[in-house]
Short mmCIF file of C-alpha atoms in Angstrom, two decimals:
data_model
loop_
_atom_site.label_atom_id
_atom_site.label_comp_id
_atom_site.label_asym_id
_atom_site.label_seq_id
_atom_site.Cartn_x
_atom_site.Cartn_y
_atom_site.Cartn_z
CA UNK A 28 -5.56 -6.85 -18.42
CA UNK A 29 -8.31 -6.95 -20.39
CA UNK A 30 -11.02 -8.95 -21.59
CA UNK A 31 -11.90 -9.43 -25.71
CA UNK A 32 -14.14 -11.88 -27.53
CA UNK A 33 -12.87 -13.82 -30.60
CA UNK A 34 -14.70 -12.37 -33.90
CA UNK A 35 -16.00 -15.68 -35.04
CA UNK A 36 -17.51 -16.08 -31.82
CA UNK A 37 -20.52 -15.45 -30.00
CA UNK A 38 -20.35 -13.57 -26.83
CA UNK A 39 -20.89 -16.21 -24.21
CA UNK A 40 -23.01 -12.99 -22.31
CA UNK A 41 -25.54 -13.15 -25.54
CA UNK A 42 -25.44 -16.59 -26.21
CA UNK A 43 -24.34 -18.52 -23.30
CA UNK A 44 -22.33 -20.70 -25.74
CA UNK A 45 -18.69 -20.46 -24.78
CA UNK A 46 -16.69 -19.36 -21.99
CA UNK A 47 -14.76 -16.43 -21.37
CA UNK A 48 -11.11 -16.28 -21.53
CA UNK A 49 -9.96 -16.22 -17.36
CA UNK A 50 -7.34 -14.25 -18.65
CA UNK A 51 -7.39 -10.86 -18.02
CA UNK A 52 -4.30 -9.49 -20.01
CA UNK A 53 -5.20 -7.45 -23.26
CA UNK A 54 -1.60 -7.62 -24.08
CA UNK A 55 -0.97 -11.48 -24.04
CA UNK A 56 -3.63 -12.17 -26.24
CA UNK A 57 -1.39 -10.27 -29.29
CA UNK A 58 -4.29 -9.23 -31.44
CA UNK A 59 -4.54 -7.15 -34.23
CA UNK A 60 -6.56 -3.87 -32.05
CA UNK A 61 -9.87 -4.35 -34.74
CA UNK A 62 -10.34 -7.75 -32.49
CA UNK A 63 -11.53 -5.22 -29.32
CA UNK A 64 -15.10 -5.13 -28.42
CA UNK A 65 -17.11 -3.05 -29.79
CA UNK A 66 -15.49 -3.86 -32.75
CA UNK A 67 -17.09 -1.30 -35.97
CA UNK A 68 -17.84 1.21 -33.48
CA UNK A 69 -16.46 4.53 -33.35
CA UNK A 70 -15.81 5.43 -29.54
CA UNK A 71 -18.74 7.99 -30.09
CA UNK A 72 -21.45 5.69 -31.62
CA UNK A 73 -20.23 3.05 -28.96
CA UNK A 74 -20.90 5.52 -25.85
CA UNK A 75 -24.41 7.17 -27.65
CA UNK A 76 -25.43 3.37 -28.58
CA UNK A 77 -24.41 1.49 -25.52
CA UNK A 78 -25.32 2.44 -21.85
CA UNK A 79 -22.28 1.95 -19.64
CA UNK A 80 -23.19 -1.40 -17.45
CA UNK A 81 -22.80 -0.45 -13.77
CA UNK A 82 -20.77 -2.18 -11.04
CA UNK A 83 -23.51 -5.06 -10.08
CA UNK A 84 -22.84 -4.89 -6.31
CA UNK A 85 -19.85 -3.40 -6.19
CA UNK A 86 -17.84 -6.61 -7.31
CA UNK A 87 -15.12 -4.50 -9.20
CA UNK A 88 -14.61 -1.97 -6.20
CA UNK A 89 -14.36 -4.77 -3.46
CA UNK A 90 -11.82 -6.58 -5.94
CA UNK A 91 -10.16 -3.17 -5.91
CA UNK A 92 -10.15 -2.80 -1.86
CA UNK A 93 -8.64 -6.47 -1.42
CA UNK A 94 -5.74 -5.69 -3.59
CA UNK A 95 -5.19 -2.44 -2.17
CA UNK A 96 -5.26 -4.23 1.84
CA UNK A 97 -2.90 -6.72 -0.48
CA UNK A 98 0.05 -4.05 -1.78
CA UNK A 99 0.57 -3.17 1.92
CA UNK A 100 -0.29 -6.47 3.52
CA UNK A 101 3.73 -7.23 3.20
CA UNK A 102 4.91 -3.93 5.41
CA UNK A 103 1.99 -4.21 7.80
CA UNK A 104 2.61 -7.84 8.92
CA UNK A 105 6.47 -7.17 9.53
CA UNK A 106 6.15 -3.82 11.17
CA UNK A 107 2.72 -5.11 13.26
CA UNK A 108 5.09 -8.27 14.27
CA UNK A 109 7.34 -5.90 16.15
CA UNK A 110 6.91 -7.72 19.55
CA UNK A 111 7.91 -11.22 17.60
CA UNK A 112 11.29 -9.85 16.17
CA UNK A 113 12.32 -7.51 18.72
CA UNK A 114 11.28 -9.12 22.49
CA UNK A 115 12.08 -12.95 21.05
CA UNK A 116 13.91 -13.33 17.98
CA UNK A 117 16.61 -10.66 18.75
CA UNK A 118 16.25 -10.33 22.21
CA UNK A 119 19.13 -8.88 24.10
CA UNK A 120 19.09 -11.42 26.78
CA UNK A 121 20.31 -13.51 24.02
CA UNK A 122 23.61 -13.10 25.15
CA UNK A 123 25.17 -11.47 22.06
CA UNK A 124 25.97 -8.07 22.18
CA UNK A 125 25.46 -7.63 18.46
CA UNK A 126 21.95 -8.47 18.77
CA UNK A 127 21.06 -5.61 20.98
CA UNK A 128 21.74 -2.83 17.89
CA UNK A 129 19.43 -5.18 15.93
CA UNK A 130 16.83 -4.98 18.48
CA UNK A 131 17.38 -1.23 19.23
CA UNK A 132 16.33 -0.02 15.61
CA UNK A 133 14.79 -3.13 14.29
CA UNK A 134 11.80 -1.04 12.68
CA UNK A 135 14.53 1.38 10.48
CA UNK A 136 15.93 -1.60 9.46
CA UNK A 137 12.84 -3.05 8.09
CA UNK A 138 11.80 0.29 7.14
CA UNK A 139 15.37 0.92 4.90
CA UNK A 140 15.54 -2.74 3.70
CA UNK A 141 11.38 -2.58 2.87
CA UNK A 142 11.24 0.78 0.85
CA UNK A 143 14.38 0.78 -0.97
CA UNK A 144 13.70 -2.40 -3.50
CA UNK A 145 9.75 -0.97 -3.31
CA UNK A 146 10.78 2.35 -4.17
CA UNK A 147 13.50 1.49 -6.95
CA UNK A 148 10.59 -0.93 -8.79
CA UNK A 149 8.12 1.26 -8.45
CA UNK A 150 9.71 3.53 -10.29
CA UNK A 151 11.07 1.54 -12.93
CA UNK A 152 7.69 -0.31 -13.60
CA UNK A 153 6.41 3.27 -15.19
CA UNK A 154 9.02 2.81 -18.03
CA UNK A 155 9.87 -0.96 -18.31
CA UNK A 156 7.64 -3.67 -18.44
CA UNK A 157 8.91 -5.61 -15.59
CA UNK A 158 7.73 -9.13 -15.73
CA UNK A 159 6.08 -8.80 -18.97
CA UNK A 160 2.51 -7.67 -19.38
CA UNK A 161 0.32 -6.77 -16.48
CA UNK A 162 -1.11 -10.29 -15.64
CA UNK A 163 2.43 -11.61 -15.36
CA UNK A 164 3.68 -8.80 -13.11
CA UNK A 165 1.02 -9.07 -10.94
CA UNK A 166 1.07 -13.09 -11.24
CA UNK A 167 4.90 -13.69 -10.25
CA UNK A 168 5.14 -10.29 -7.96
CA UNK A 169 2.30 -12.57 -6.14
CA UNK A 170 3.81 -16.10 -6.11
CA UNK A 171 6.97 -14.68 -4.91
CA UNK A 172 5.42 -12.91 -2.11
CA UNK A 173 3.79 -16.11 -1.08
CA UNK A 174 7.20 -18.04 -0.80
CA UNK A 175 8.75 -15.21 0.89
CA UNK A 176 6.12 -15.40 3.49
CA UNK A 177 6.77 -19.24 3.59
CA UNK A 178 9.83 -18.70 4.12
CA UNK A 179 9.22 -16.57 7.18
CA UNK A 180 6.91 -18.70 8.57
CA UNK A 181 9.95 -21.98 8.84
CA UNK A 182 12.61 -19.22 10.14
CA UNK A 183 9.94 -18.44 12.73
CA UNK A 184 9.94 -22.66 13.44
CA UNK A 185 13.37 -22.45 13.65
CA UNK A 186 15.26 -21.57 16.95
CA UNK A 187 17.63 -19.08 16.06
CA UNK A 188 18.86 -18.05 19.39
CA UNK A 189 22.49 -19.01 18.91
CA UNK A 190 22.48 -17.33 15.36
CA UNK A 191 21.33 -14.02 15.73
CA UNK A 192 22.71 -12.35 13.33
CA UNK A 193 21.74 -14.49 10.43
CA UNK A 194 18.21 -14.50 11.65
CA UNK A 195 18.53 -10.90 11.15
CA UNK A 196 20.21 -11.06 7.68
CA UNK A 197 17.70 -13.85 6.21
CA UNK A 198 15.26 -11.80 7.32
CA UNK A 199 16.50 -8.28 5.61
CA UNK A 200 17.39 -10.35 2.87
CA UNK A 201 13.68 -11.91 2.60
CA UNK A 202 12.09 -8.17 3.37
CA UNK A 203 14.14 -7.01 0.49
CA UNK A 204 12.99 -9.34 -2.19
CA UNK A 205 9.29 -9.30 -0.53
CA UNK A 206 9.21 -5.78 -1.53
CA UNK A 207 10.69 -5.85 -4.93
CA UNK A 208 7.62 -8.03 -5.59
CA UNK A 209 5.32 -5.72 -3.97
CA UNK A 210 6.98 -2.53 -5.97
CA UNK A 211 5.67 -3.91 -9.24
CA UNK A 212 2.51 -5.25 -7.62
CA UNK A 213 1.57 -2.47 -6.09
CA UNK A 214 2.40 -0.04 -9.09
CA UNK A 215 0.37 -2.20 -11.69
CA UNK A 216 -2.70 -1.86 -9.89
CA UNK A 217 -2.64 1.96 -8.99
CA UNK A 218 -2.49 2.02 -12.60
CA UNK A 219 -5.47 -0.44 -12.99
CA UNK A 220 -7.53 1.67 -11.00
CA UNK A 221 -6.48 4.77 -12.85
CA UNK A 222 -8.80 3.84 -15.56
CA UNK A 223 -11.50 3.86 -13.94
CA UNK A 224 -13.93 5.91 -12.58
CA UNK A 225 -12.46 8.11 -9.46
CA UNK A 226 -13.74 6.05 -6.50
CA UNK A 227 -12.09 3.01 -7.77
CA UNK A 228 -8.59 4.63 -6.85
CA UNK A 229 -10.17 5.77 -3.64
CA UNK A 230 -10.96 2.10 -3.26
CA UNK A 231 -7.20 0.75 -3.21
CA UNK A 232 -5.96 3.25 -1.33
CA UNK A 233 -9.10 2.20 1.55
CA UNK A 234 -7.71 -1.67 1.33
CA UNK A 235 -4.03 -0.41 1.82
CA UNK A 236 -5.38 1.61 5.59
CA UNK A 237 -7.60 -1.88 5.96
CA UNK A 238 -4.53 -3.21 5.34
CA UNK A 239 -2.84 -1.90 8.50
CA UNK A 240 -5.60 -2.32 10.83
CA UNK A 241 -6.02 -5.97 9.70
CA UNK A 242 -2.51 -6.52 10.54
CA UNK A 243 -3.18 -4.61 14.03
CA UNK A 244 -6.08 -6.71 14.80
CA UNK A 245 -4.50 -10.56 13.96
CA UNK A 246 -1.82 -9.73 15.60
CA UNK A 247 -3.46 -8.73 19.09
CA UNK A 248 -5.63 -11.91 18.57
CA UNK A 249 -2.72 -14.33 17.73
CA UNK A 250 -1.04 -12.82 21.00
CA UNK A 251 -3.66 -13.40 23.02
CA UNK A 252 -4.84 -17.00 22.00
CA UNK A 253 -1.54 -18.44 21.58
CA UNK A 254 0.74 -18.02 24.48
CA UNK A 255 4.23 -18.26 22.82
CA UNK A 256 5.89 -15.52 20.49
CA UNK A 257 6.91 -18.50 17.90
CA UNK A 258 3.25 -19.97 17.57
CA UNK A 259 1.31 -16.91 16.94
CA UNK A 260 3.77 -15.79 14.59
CA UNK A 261 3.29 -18.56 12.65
CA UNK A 262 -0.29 -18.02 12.13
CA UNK A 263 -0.05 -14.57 11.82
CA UNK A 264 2.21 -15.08 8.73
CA UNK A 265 0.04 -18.19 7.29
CA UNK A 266 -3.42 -15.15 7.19
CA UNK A 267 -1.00 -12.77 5.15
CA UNK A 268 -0.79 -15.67 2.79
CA UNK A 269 -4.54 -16.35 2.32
CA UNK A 270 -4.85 -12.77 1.80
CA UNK A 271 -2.78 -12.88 -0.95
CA UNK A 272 -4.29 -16.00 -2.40
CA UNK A 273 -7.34 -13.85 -2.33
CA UNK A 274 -5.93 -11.13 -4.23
CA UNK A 275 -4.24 -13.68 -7.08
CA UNK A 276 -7.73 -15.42 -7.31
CA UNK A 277 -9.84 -12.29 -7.46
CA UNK A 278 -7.79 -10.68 -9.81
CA UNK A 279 -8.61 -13.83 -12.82
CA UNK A 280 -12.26 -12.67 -12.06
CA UNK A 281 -12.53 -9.35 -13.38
CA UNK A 282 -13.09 -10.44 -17.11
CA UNK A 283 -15.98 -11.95 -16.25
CA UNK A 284 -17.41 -8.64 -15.08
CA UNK A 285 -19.22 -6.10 -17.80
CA UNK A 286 -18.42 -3.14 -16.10
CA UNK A 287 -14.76 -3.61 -15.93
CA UNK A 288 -14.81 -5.01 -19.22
CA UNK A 289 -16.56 -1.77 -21.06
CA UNK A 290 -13.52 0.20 -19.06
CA UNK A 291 -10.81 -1.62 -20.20
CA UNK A 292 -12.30 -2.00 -23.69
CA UNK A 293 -12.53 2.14 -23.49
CA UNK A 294 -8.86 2.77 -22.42
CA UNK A 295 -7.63 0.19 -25.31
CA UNK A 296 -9.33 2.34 -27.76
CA UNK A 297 -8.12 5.70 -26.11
CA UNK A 298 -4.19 4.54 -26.26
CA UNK A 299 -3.69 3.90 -29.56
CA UNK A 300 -3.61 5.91 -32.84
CA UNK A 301 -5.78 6.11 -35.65
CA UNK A 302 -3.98 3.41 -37.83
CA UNK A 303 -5.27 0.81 -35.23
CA UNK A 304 -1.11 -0.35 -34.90
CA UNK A 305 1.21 1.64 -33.47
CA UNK A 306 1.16 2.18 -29.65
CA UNK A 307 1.25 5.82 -28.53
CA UNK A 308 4.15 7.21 -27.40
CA UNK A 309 4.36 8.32 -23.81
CA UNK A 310 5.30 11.67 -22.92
CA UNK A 311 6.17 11.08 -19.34
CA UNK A 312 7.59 14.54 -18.36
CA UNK A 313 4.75 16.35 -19.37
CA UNK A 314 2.61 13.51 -17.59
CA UNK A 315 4.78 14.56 -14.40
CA UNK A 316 4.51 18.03 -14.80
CA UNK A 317 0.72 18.36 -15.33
CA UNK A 318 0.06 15.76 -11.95
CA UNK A 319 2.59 17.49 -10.27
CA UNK A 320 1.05 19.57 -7.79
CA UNK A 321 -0.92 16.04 -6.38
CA UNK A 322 2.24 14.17 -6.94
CA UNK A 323 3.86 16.23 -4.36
CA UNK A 324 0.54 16.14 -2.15
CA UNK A 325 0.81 12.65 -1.81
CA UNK A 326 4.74 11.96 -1.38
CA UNK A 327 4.17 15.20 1.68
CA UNK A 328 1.43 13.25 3.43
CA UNK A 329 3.63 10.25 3.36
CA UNK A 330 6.85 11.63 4.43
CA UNK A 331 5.09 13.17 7.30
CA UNK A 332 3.11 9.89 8.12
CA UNK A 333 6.17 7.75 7.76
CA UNK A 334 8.22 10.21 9.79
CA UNK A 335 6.83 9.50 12.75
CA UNK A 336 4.73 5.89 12.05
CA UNK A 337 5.65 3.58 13.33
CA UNK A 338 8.90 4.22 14.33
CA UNK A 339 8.46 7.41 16.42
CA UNK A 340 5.02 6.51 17.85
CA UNK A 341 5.71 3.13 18.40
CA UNK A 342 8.22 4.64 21.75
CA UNK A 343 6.00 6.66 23.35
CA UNK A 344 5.57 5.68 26.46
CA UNK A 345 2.78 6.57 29.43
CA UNK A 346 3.60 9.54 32.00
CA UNK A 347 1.09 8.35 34.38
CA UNK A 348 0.56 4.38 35.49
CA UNK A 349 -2.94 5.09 36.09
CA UNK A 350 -3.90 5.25 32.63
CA UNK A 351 -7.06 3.13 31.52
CA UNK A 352 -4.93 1.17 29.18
CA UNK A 353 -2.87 -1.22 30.48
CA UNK A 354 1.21 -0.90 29.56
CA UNK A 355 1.19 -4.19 27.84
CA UNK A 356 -1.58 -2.97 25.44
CA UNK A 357 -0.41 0.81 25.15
CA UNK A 358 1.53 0.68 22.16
CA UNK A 359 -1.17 -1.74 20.50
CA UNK A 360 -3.84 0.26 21.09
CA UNK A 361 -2.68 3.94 21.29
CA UNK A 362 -0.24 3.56 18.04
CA UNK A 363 -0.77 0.35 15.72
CA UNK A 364 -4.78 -0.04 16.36
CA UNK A 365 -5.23 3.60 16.74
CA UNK A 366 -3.41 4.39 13.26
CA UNK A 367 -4.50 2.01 10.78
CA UNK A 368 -8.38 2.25 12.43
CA UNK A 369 -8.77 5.99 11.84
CA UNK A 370 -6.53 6.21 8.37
CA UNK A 371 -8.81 3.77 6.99
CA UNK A 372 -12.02 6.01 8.59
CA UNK A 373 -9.96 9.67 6.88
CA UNK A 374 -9.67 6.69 3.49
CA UNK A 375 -13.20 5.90 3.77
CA UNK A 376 -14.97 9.23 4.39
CA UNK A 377 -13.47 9.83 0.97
CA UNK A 378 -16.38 7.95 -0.74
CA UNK A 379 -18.98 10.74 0.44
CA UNK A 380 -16.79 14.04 0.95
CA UNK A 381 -13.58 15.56 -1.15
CA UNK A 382 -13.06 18.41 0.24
CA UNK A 383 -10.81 20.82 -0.55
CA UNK A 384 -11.14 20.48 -4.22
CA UNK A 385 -7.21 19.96 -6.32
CA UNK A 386 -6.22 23.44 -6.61
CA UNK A 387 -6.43 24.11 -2.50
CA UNK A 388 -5.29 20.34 -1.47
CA UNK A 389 -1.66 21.09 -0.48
CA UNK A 390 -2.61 23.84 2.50
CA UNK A 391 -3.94 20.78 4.46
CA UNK A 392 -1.11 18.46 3.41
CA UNK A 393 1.63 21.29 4.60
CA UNK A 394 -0.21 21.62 7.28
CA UNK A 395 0.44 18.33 8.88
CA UNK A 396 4.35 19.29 9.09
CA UNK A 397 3.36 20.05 12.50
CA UNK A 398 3.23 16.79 13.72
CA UNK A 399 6.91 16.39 13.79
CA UNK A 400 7.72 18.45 16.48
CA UNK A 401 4.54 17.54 18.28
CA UNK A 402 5.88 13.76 18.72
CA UNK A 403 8.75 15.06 19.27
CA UNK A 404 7.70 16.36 22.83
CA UNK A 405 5.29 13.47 24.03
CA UNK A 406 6.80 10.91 26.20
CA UNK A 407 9.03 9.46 23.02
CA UNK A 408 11.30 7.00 25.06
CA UNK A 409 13.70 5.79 21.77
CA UNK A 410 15.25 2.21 23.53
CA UNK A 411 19.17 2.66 24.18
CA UNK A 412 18.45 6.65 23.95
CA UNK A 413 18.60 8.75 27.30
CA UNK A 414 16.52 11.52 26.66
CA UNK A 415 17.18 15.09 27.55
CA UNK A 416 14.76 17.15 25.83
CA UNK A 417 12.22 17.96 28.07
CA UNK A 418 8.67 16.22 27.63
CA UNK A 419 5.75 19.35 26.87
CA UNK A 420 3.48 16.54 26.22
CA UNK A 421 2.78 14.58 29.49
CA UNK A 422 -1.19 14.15 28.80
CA UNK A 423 -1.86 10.75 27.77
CA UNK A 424 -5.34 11.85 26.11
CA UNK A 425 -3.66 14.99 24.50
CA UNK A 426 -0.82 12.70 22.92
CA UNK A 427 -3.99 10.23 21.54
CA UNK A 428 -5.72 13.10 20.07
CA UNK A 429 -2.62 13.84 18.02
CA UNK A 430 -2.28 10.48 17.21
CA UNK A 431 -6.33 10.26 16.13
CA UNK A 432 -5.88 13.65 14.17
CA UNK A 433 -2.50 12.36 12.44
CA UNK A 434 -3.91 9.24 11.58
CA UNK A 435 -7.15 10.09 10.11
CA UNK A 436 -5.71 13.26 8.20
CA UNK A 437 -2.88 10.61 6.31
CA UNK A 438 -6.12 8.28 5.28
CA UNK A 439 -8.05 11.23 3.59
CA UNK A 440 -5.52 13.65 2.25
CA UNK A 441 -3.70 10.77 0.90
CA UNK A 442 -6.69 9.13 -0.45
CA UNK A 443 -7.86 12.70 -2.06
CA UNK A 444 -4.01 12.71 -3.62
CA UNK A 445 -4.20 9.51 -5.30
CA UNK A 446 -7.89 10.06 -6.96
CA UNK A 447 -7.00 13.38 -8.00
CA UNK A 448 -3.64 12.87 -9.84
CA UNK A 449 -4.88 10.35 -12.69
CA UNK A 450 -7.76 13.25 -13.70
CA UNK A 451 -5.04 16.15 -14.01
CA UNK A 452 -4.22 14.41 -17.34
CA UNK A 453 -6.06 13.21 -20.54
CA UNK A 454 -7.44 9.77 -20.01
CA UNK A 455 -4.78 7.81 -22.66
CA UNK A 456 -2.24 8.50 -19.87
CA UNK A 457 -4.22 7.83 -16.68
CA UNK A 458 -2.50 4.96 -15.88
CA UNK A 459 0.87 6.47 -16.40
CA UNK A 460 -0.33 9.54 -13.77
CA UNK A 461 -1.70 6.58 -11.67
CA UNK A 462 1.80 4.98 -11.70
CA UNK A 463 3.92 8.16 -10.71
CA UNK A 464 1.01 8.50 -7.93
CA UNK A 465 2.14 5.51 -6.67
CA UNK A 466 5.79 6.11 -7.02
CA UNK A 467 5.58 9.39 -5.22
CA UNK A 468 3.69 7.82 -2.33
CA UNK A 469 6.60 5.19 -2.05
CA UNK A 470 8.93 7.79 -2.22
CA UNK A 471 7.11 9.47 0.61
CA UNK A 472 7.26 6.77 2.98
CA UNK A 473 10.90 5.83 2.02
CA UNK A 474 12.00 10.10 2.59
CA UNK A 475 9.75 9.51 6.10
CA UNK A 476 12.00 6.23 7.46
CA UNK A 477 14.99 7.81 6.57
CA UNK A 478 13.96 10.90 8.34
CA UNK A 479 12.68 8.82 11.27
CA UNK A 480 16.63 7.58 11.47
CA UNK A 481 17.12 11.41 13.32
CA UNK A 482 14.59 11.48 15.84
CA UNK A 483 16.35 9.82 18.17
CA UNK A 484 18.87 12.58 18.16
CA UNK A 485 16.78 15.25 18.35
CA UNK A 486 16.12 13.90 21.42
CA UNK A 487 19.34 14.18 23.43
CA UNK A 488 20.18 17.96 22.41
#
């Protein structure tokens, strides 16, 4: 995805007499590399003779943060839409006994079916070229998101109280190809933003934590303007899908932009050899091995995060019924609003403090293994699960304070993870370190849901 100017043309920034190509693919274009901007420069004489155009406000960095609130927008809406699947679609009062397991761990479902296709194309979009060049992965992983989601929206029209069980398996089904889509998606722009300068990675991981909170806050809004399950689903589903029209729109503009251009232009010239032809060849292990000690910060932070959200903190339940917040709101409020709210706050603080610097990163990130147990003792109420370990946790304030700390602690470490990693390599293979970043953090939240499958046992020791 890049941007490049024909040599028997003018640029259309000079001379205002032709358009630029809305294309922003380098690769599709299948010039020889003397074609690049810049073109008769050495990278030297083009960085002493050429001051670096800066992000006119912020354009490239917003573009960024709406495709980052896009690569999660997918998990957020199923996993915020709890309520919808569980209390109405498959409903034990539906009078089939199957649907009560369905119901019971509806989230590890969606969890297992979501990660496993986003984990397995993740990784394989670091060494194949799944869809083709980067516009056409991001293109397709995009269009087929959309007619997932359209898809979800008629099985939400549909009454599918007599069936169940194929509700449940169109819906897996859908969740699984939704997130084969999002794998490459979301992989391909980590390793946009790997490019450029530091922030910029800081900026997709700040739209993914939007991302959650967005979800949060449409779906407590649907619910309380529409009265039925079935009609604020609907709309609920249709904003996902303008949010990823957004992102497939946006993402055509960033050719037109200088700064972005001079970046991509720079990380052409930096990734391939001297004769101008032949591509350079990847050394992936030692890519891995040098990012290493951030790859493992960020897949910790996840597992830890995933362990217990949402599946885990979604069943704690209030001790006391005098609590402030009422039990219809409880969950909303104390798990989905209060998670996504302050990881996007840890995301965002990112922008003005990084602190600890690489080397001391992973005493934080271990750190946060305590939050395991410490769910483990609140009021966590697992449905079909009669608890016997005894509750140490019965403060509803104490358990929110967790929750705050755990929440804002997975937006900043993570977010310090994923802008460190590209920098602990040479620049030619940023986006490579950028991609494993992104593979690791998938991994992390797949190794958290399967973990999450054992709380409930943990429980009735």
């Amino acid at each position: 995805m890049s941007y490049y100017v024909n040599k028997e043309e003018k640029s259309p920034f000079l001379s205002g007499q032709k358009p630029v190509s809305l294309t922003p693919s380098w690769e599709a274009q299948k010039l020889p590399n003397d074609q690049l901007n810049f073109k008769g420069l050495t990278m030297a004489k083009a960085q002493m003779s050429l001051t670096p155009p800066k992000d006119k406000f912020k354009l490239v960095f917003l573009i960024f943060l709406l495709h980052g609130l896009g690569t999660l927008m997918p998990w957020n809406m199923f996993i915020t839409a709890k309520s919808y699947f569980v209390d109405f679609k498959l409903a034990s009062t539906n009078d089939t006994s199957s649907s009560i397991s369905y119901d019971g761990y509806f989230l590890q479902y969606l969890g297992f079916a979501s990660q496993i296709p986003n984990l397995i194309f993740n990784w394989l979009n670091i060494f194949v070229q799944l869809g083709g060049d980067l516009t056409k992965r991001i293109v397709y992983s995009i269009l087929l998101e959309l007619i997932i989601f359209t898809i979800t929206i008629i099985l939400a029209i549909l009454d599918s109280s007599v069936w169940p069980d194929v509700f449940f398996w169109i819906t897996m089904l859908s969740v699984i190809l939704l997130n084969m889509a999002n794998g490459i998606y979301q992989n391909t722009i980590y390793g946009m933003a790997a490019t450029l300068p530091v922030e910029y990675t800081g900026a997709v991981v700040l739209g993914a934590n939007i991302s959650g909170l967005f979800a949060t806050i449409v779906s407590i809004c649907s619910s309380f303007v529409f009265s039925s399950y079935r009609t604020s689903a609907i709309y609920y589903f249709i904003t996902a899908m303008l949010v990823l029209l957004m992102c497939f729109d946006t993402y055509f503009a960033l050719p037109l932009n200088k700064f972005y251009r001079y970046h991509e232009t720079i990380r052409r010239k930096e990734n391939v050899r001297t004769d101008q032809r032949v591509p350079v060849k990847i050394p992936y292990g030692s890519v891995f091995f040098q990012a290493f000690p951030q790859l493992f910060n960020i897949f910790f932070v996840f597992f830890v995060t995933l362990a217990v959200f949402p599946a885990v903190h979604s069943d704690i339940r209030p001790n006391h019924n005098d609590f402030f917040i009422p039990d219809q709101l409880f969950t909303s409020i104390t798990c989905f609003l209060t998670f996504n709210l302050f990881a996007m706050l840890g995301s965002l603080a990112t922008s003005w403090v990084q602190w600890p610097k690489p080397k001391y990163l992973w005493i934080p990130v271990s750190m946060r293994g305590a939050f395991l147990p410490l769910f483990l003792f609140c009021n966590y109420l697992p449905k079909g699960v009669q608890r016997t370990l005894p509750i140490l946790i019965t403060n509803e304030w104490i358990y929110w304070i967790i929750a705050v700390v755990m929440s804002f602690s997975s937006g900043y470490l993570s977010s310090l993870g994923m802008m460190y990693a590209p920098k602990t390599v040479s620049p030619k293979y940023q986006t490579t370190a950028g991609m494993f970043a992104a593979a690791m953090l998938i991994t992390g939240i797949f190794s958290g849901i399967l973990f999450s499958f054992l709380f409930p046992y943990f429980v009735i020791f």
